[in-house]
GROMACS .gro file of C-alpha atoms in nm:
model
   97
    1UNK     CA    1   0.000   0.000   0.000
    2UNK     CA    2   0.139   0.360  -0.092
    3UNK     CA    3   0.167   0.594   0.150
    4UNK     CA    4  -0.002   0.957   0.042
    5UNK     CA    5  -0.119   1.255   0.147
    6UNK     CA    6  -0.440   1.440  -0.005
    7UNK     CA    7  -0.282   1.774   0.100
    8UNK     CA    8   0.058   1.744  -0.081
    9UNK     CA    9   0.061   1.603  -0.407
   10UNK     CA   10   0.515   1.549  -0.585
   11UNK     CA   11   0.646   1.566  -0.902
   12UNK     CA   12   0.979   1.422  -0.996
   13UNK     CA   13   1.141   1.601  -1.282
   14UNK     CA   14   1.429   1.394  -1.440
   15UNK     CA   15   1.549   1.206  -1.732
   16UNK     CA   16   1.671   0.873  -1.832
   17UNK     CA   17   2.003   0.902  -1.838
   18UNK     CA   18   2.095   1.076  -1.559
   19UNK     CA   19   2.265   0.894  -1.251
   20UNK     CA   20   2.124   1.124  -0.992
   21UNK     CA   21   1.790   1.058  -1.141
   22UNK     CA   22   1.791   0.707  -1.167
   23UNK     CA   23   1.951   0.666  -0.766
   24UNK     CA   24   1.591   0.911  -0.670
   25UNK     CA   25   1.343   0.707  -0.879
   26UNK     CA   26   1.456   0.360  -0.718
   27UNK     CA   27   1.461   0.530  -0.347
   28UNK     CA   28   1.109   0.658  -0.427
   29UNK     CA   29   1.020   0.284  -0.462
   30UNK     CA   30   1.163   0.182  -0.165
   31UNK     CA   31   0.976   0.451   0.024
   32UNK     CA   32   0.635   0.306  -0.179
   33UNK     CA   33   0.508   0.685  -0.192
   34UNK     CA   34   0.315   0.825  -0.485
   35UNK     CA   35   0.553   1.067  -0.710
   36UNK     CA   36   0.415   1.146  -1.055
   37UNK     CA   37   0.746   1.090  -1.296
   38UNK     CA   38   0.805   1.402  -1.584
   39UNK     CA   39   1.076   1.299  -1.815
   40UNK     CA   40   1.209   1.652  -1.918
   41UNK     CA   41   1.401   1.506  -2.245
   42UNK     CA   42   1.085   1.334  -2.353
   43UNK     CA   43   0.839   1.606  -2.320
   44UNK     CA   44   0.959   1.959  -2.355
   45UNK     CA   45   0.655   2.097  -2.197
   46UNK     CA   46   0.794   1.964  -1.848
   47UNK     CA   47   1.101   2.124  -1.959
   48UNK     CA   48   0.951   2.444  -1.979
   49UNK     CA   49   0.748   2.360  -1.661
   50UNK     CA   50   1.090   2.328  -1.443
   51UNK     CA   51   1.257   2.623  -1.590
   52UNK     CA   52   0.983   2.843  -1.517
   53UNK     CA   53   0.855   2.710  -1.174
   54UNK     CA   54   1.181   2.619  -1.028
   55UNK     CA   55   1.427   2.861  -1.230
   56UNK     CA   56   1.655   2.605  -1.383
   57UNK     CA   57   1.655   2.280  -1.588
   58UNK     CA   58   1.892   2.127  -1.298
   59UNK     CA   59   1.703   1.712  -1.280
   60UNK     CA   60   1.632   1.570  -1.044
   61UNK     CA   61   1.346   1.843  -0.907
   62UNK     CA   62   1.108   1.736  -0.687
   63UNK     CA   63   0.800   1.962  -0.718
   64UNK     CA   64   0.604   1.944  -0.403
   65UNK     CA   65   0.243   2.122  -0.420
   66UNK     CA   66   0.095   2.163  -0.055
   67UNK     CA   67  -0.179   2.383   0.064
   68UNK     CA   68  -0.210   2.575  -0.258
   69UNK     CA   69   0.205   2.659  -0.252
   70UNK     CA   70   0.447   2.527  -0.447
   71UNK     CA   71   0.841   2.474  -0.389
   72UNK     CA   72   1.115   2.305  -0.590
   73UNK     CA   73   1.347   2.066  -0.465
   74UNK     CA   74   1.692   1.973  -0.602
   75UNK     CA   75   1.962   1.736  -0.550
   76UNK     CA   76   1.927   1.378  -0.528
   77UNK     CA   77   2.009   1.345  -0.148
   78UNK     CA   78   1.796   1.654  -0.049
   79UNK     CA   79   1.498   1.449  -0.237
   80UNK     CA   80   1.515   1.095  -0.072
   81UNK     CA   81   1.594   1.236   0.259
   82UNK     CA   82   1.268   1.527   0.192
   83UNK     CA   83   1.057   1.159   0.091
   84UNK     CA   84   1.175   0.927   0.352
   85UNK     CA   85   1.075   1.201   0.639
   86UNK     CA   86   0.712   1.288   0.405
   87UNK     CA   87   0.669   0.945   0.444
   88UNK     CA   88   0.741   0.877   0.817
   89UNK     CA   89   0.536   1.147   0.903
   90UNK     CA   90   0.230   0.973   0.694
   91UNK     CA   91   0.299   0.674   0.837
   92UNK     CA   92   0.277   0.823   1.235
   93UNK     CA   93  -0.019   1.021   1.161
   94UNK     CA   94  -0.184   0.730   1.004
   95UNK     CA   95  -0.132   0.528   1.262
   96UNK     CA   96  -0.306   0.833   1.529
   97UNK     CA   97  -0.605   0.756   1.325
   0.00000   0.00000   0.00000
């Protein structure tokens, strides 16, 4: 079962080839939560997404969308570590439930 929250909703912006990319998208598995994937080399459109939301075209980007704001995320360790606490957090307050 994935762990998710109806107030914050992620997007991971990334490509293929990239190392830093690939090492986020198979820790986001491992943490089972629900990250919608946007392949910047594929589809220019998320291209132009990242460069205008977050200022750059640095991948990986997590965008996180919570309580109507958005911020921008980068580097590969800042992202797992930002997920694996998300996650914990979800998991705790579940559990209070």
């Amino acid at each position: 079962m994935s762990v998710s929250s109806k107030a914050t909703s992620f997007s991971l912006y990334y490509y293929r080839s990239c190392p830093f990319c690939a090492y986020t998208r198979s820790a986001m598995k491992h943490i089972d939560i629900e990250v919608e994937e946007r392949d910047i080399a594929r589809n220019p459109a998320y291209r132009e997404e990242l460069i205008k939301g977050g200022g750059r075209a640095q991948v990986p980007c997590l965008r996180i969308e919570s309580n109507r704001e958005v911020r921008w995320l980068y580097e590969s360790q800042d992202i797992v570590h930002y997920l694996q606490r998300h996650a914990a957090q979800s998991a705790e307050h579940n559990q209070t439930l």
